[in-house]
Structure formats: C-alpha cells, structure tokens
Amino acid sequence: MRAPIRGAAVGSVVETPSRAGMQWRSGVEVGMPSRRDRDVSSLRSRWLGGRLRELREDRGLTLKYAASYLGVDYAELAHLEHGRRVFQFDKVAALLDLYGVLDRVERDHLLGLARFVFRLPQWQDDFAGPDLDVSMLDFLWLESIAQQISCYGPVLVPPLLRTAEYAEAVVRRECEPVSDTQLGWWVRTHRERQQALDGGVTRVRTVLAESVFRRPVGGPAGTLPGQLEHLAKLDGGDRVQMRVLPAEAAYVPWADGWFTVFGLPEPYPRQVACTGQQRSVAIHEGPVAEQYAALFDQLWGAALGPAESAAVIGRRAYDVAIDSTS
C-alpha cells in the first residue's frame, strides 16, 4: 500500500487550540464574514463550487454567460467555482435557477451547503470562542454530518470520547497559558459535540494504543481514572466500539500519528480523512482518504477483540483508581 502520510493534503491546514494558531475575539462583530473569510478556501466552498461548475458545464454554458447572468465578472465566478471565495446564498439560488436544478433533493442539498459555506453559527458566533482556522471549521462540520467516525489514538483519548476533566487537562497543556474564558469555551464546545453525537445516528469506531491508558495528562488526581471508567462504560454500546492495540503488537507502517476517517452520507464524497501534525491537522480527500480508511482497518484487525479490549480497559481503570487513592 502506498504510504498515506506522503499523500498531498487537500486544502488548508487546521490549527488546533494552540497559542500559535488562535486569535480570540474581543468585541469584534462576527455576524458577517470578513473579506478575508470570503477569500479563504474551505472544503465546503470547494465542494459547492465544484458541483456548480459541473452543472454549468453539463448545460453547455460558458463561464462568461453565467457570470453575466449573476452580474459579476467572469474571473470572480471562476474563483467561486474553484472554492477560493465564498458564494453568497442568493447567487447560488440564482445559478440553480439558471441551470434548471428542479430536483428537490439536490436543490436542498446545494442550498444547505451554501449556508454552511457562508457561516457555521454554532462555531463562529460565540464571542467567547477563538477565531477558528477555516479548516478546523471543516473538521467540526465533517464531524457533525458523518455517519461513521473511525479514529485512531496512539497518544491521547480521541476528543469525542473524553470526559470534561480529561478534555480540560489537555487544553490546559496545549494552550498554556489559557484564561478561564478560553478554557470554558473549549470544555463547553467539547460537551456540545458529545451531546450531538449522543442524540444522533453517528457510529464511532476507535483504536486506542494501550499506552494511552497509562499516560497522565494533568488535572486533579481522579482525571485519568475517571476517563478510563468512562471508556469502560462507553464500550459495547449501540454506537461506540473500541479496540485496544496492545503494546506487544507489531508495528503497523504509517500508524505513528493520530488520524480520523469520516464516512459521509450521499451526496457527499464517501470518505474524508484528517491527520495530525504538529499543532495542525490536514484534510485529505480521494485516494489518500481511502488509504487512511484501509490503514484504520489494518489497525482494527491488529487490535485485541471486543472482550479482550474491554478487559484491558476495565483492569487498567481499576488499577489506576487504586493507585490514585493510595
């Protein structure tokens, strides 16, 4: 198999909540995107622009004709079709009329995507929150629409499976120094993401390296025991499956960093992968995403079975709890 990590990332780099990648709002109006926001490519804008370009070409219309219909310069429409700028909602609706898109399912999908491209209020309209990198917004959006999430954690418990205390301890280390307001935003956002998962239909599969259960992340004495107890309760549920990759397992090539594969519903692409880098995440589509999906299946096959994994988690939760009270 070709090495996934060497595949070219598609799109911008995702900045995680680190000092290098955050700008905090200070009373700035966030109801409308700035010119910079409109000119930054995102996964959402590329998907929307690409589909509108396909529709135009299928109808045999030139870029110049469609631009004239919209009342914009054809160079502007070219930027929009390539996802380098953000379509305004009314222009998307006008183009769908021009292209004769009457199918209700496709029309609703594209208009809904236009709203997501323009703004994600859940993440962008909170004055207490950071000015998130556009690709971090793509990551959160993918998480919200995915039917299946497959995540590999070689160092830490993946975000969707963390307790509030564990999440807080990780943020304190990654964002040091961090204010109470900033910390509160990340912990609240973490909780909201988990609640959305609990109330939805998304299924989560995760492979955790055994060393994760021994790695302290800081916080009060009960942070790690509480996290392990939480994992033990989650495992075997209707929508969460966990496997433990034992310390003695053979090395799986290219599995030395965390990654997540999102399985998406139609009409989106079938899979998108996100990989970890230092203080950032890259988003991959197409063959590279498929390679990461295959890599996850390799890790899943190399991990312990469900009963053995549950036993390892339960045993470690008990041991850590005893150690924390002694």
PDB file of N, CA, C and O in Angstrom, residues 157 163 165-166 212-218 220-230 316-317 320-321:
ATOM      1  N   VAL A 157      -6.696   9.927  24.312  1.00  0.00           N
ATOM      2  CA  VAL A 157      -8.072   9.530  24.013  1.00  0.00           C
ATOM      3  C   VAL A 157      -8.643  10.519  22.998  1.00  0.00           C
ATOM      4  O   VAL A 157      -8.486  11.737  23.161  1.00  0.00           O
ATOM      5  N   THR A 163     -13.723  12.690  28.813  1.00  0.00           N
ATOM      6  CA  THR A 163     -14.526  13.317  29.852  1.00  0.00           C
ATOM      7  C   THR A 163     -14.213  14.809  29.878  1.00  0.00           C
ATOM      8  O   THR A 163     -13.201  15.258  29.322  1.00  0.00           O
ATOM      9  N   GLU A 165     -13.194  16.547  32.386  1.00  0.00           N
ATOM     10  CA  GLU A 165     -11.960  16.775  33.146  1.00  0.00           C
ATOM     11  C   GLU A 165     -10.729  16.457  32.313  1.00  0.00           C
ATOM     12  O   GLU A 165      -9.726  17.185  32.359  1.00  0.00           O
ATOM     13  N   TYR A 166     -10.785  15.375  31.550  1.00  0.00           N
ATOM     14  CA  TYR A 166      -9.672  14.991  30.685  1.00  0.00           C
ATOM     15  C   TYR A 166      -9.486  16.037  29.590  1.00  0.00           C
ATOM     16  O   TYR A 166      -8.360  16.463  29.299  1.00  0.00           O
ATOM     17  N   VAL A 212      -2.024   4.667  25.953  1.00  0.00           N
ATOM     18  CA  VAL A 212      -2.930   5.788  26.250  1.00  0.00           C
ATOM     19  C   VAL A 212      -3.477   5.670  27.676  1.00  0.00           C
ATOM     20  O   VAL A 212      -3.664   6.682  28.366  1.00  0.00           O
ATOM     21  N   PHE A 213      -3.704   4.441  28.127  1.00  0.00           N
ATOM     22  CA  PHE A 213      -4.314   4.228  29.442  1.00  0.00           C
ATOM     23  C   PHE A 213      -3.342   4.484  30.595  1.00  0.00           C
ATOM     24  O   PHE A 213      -3.750   4.496  31.757  1.00  0.00           O
ATOM     25  N   ARG A 214      -2.076   4.665  30.275  1.00  0.00           N
ATOM     26  CA  ARG A 214      -1.068   4.904  31.302  1.00  0.00           C
ATOM     27  C   ARG A 214      -0.525   6.334  31.278  1.00  0.00           C
ATOM     28  O   ARG A 214       0.288   6.696  32.118  1.00  0.00           O
ATOM     29  N   ARG A 215      -0.965   7.105  30.310  1.00  0.00           N
ATOM     30  CA  ARG A 215      -0.385   8.432  30.114  1.00  0.00           C
ATOM     31  C   ARG A 215      -1.136   9.493  30.901  1.00  0.00           C
ATOM     32  O   ARG A 215      -2.283   9.819  30.596  1.00  0.00           O
ATOM     33  N   PRO A 216      -0.524  10.084  31.939  1.00  0.00           N
ATOM     34  CA  PRO A 216      -1.185  11.171  32.671  1.00  0.00           C
ATOM     35  C   PRO A 216      -1.233  12.436  31.810  1.00  0.00           C
ATOM     36  O   PRO A 216      -0.307  12.714  31.050  1.00  0.00           O
ATOM     37  N   VAL A 217      -2.292  13.197  31.944  1.00  0.00           N
ATOM     38  CA  VAL A 217      -2.441  14.435  31.170  1.00  0.00           C
ATOM     39  C   VAL A 217      -2.534  15.650  32.088  1.00  0.00           C
ATOM     40  O   VAL A 217      -2.727  16.771  31.606  1.00  0.00           O
ATOM     41  N   GLY A 218      -2.392  15.425  33.385  1.00  0.00           N
ATOM     42  CA  GLY A 218      -2.541  16.518  34.335  1.00  0.00           C
ATOM     43  C   GLY A 218      -3.942  16.528  34.917  1.00  0.00           C
ATOM     44  O   GLY A 218      -4.705  15.567  34.788  1.00  0.00           O
ATOM     45  N   PRO A 220      -6.798  17.102  38.198  1.00  0.00           N
ATOM     46  CA  PRO A 220      -6.936  16.501  39.532  1.00  0.00           C
ATOM     47  C   PRO A 220      -6.576  15.019  39.515  1.00  0.00           C
ATOM     48  O   PRO A 220      -6.508  14.385  38.454  1.00  0.00           O
ATOM     49  N   ALA A 221      -6.414  14.466  40.695  1.00  0.00           N
ATOM     50  CA  ALA A 221      -5.982  13.071  40.820  1.00  0.00           C
ATOM     51  C   ALA A 221      -6.935  12.103  40.139  1.00  0.00           C
ATOM     52  O   ALA A 221      -6.524  11.053  39.653  1.00  0.00           O
ATOM     53  N   GLY A 222      -8.209  12.427  40.089  1.00  0.00           N
ATOM     54  CA  GLY A 222      -9.185  11.499  39.523  1.00  0.00           C
ATOM     55  C   GLY A 222      -9.388  11.628  38.027  1.00  0.00           C
ATOM     56  O   GLY A 222     -10.263  10.958  37.459  1.00  0.00           O
ATOM     57  N   THR A 223      -8.600  12.450  37.348  1.00  0.00           N
ATOM     58  CA  THR A 223      -8.826  12.703  35.918  1.00  0.00           C
ATOM     59  C   THR A 223      -8.660  11.446  35.080  1.00  0.00           C
ATOM     60  O   THR A 223      -9.548  11.077  34.314  1.00  0.00           O
ATOM     61  N   LEU A 224      -7.511  10.776  35.194  1.00  0.00           N
ATOM     62  CA  LEU A 224      -7.282   9.573  34.394  1.00  0.00           C
ATOM     63  C   LEU A 224      -8.188   8.417  34.817  1.00  0.00           C
ATOM     64  O   LEU A 224      -8.777   7.752  33.946  1.00  0.00           O
ATOM     65  N   PRO A 225      -8.361   8.145  36.117  1.00  0.00           N
ATOM     66  CA  PRO A 225      -9.308   7.086  36.498  1.00  0.00           C
ATOM     67  C   PRO A 225     -10.717   7.340  35.982  1.00  0.00           C
ATOM     68  O   PRO A 225     -11.397   6.425  35.514  1.00  0.00           O
ATOM     69  N   GLY A 226     -11.157   8.601  36.075  1.00  0.00           N
ATOM     70  CA  GLY A 226     -12.490   8.929  35.583  1.00  0.00           C
ATOM     71  C   GLY A 226     -12.614   8.724  34.088  1.00  0.00           C
ATOM     72  O   GLY A 226     -13.652   8.267  33.587  1.00  0.00           O
ATOM     73  N   GLN A 227     -11.546   9.047  33.336  1.00  0.00           N
ATOM     74  CA  GLN A 227     -11.562   8.854  31.888  1.00  0.00           C
ATOM     75  C   GLN A 227     -11.640   7.370  31.536  1.00  0.00           C
ATOM     76  O   GLN A 227     -12.399   6.958  30.659  1.00  0.00           O
ATOM     77  N   LEU A 228     -10.860   6.561  32.231  1.00  0.00           N
ATOM     78  CA  LEU A 228     -10.876   5.121  31.945  1.00  0.00           C
ATOM     79  C   LEU A 228     -12.219   4.492  32.309  1.00  0.00           C
ATOM     80  O   LEU A 228     -12.725   3.619  31.594  1.00  0.00           O
ATOM     81  N   GLU A 229     -12.800   4.929  33.410  1.00  0.00           N
ATOM     82  CA  GLU A 229     -14.129   4.434  33.789  1.00  0.00           C
ATOM     83  C   GLU A 229     -15.165   4.815  32.730  1.00  0.00           C
ATOM     84  O   GLU A 229     -16.051   4.018  32.392  1.00  0.00           O
ATOM     85  N   HIS A 230     -15.033   6.032  32.198  1.00  0.00           N
ATOM     86  CA  HIS A 230     -15.942   6.495  31.145  1.00  0.00           C
ATOM     87  C   HIS A 230     -15.803   5.618  29.892  1.00  0.00           C
ATOM     88  O   HIS A 230     -16.808   5.229  29.284  1.00  0.00           O
ATOM     89  N   ARG A 316      -7.312  -1.769  33.734  1.00  0.00           N
ATOM     90  CA  ARG A 316      -6.488  -0.575  33.906  1.00  0.00           C
ATOM     91  C   ARG A 316      -7.248   0.494  34.699  1.00  0.00           C
ATOM     92  O   ARG A 316      -6.661   1.198  35.522  1.00  0.00           O
ATOM     93  N   ALA A 317      -8.554   0.623  34.465  1.00  0.00           N
ATOM     94  CA  ALA A 317      -9.361   1.586  35.221  1.00  0.00           C
ATOM     95  C   ALA A 317      -9.314   1.256  36.708  1.00  0.00           C
ATOM     96  O   ALA A 317      -9.200   2.150  37.557  1.00  0.00           O
ATOM     97  N   VAL A 320      -5.664   2.063  38.120  1.00  0.00           N
ATOM     98  CA  VAL A 320      -5.400   3.489  38.248  1.00  0.00           C
ATOM     99  C   VAL A 320      -6.198   4.082  39.401  1.00  0.00           C
ATOM    100  O   VAL A 320      -5.724   4.942  40.143  1.00  0.00           O
ATOM    101  N   ALA A 321      -7.430   3.624  39.547  1.00  0.00           N
ATOM    102  CA  ALA A 321      -8.261   4.107  40.662  1.00  0.00           C
ATOM    103  C   ALA A 321      -7.639   3.766  42.006  1.00  0.00           C
ATOM    104  O   ALA A 321      -7.622   4.575  42.944  1.00  0.00           O
TER     105      ALA A 321
END
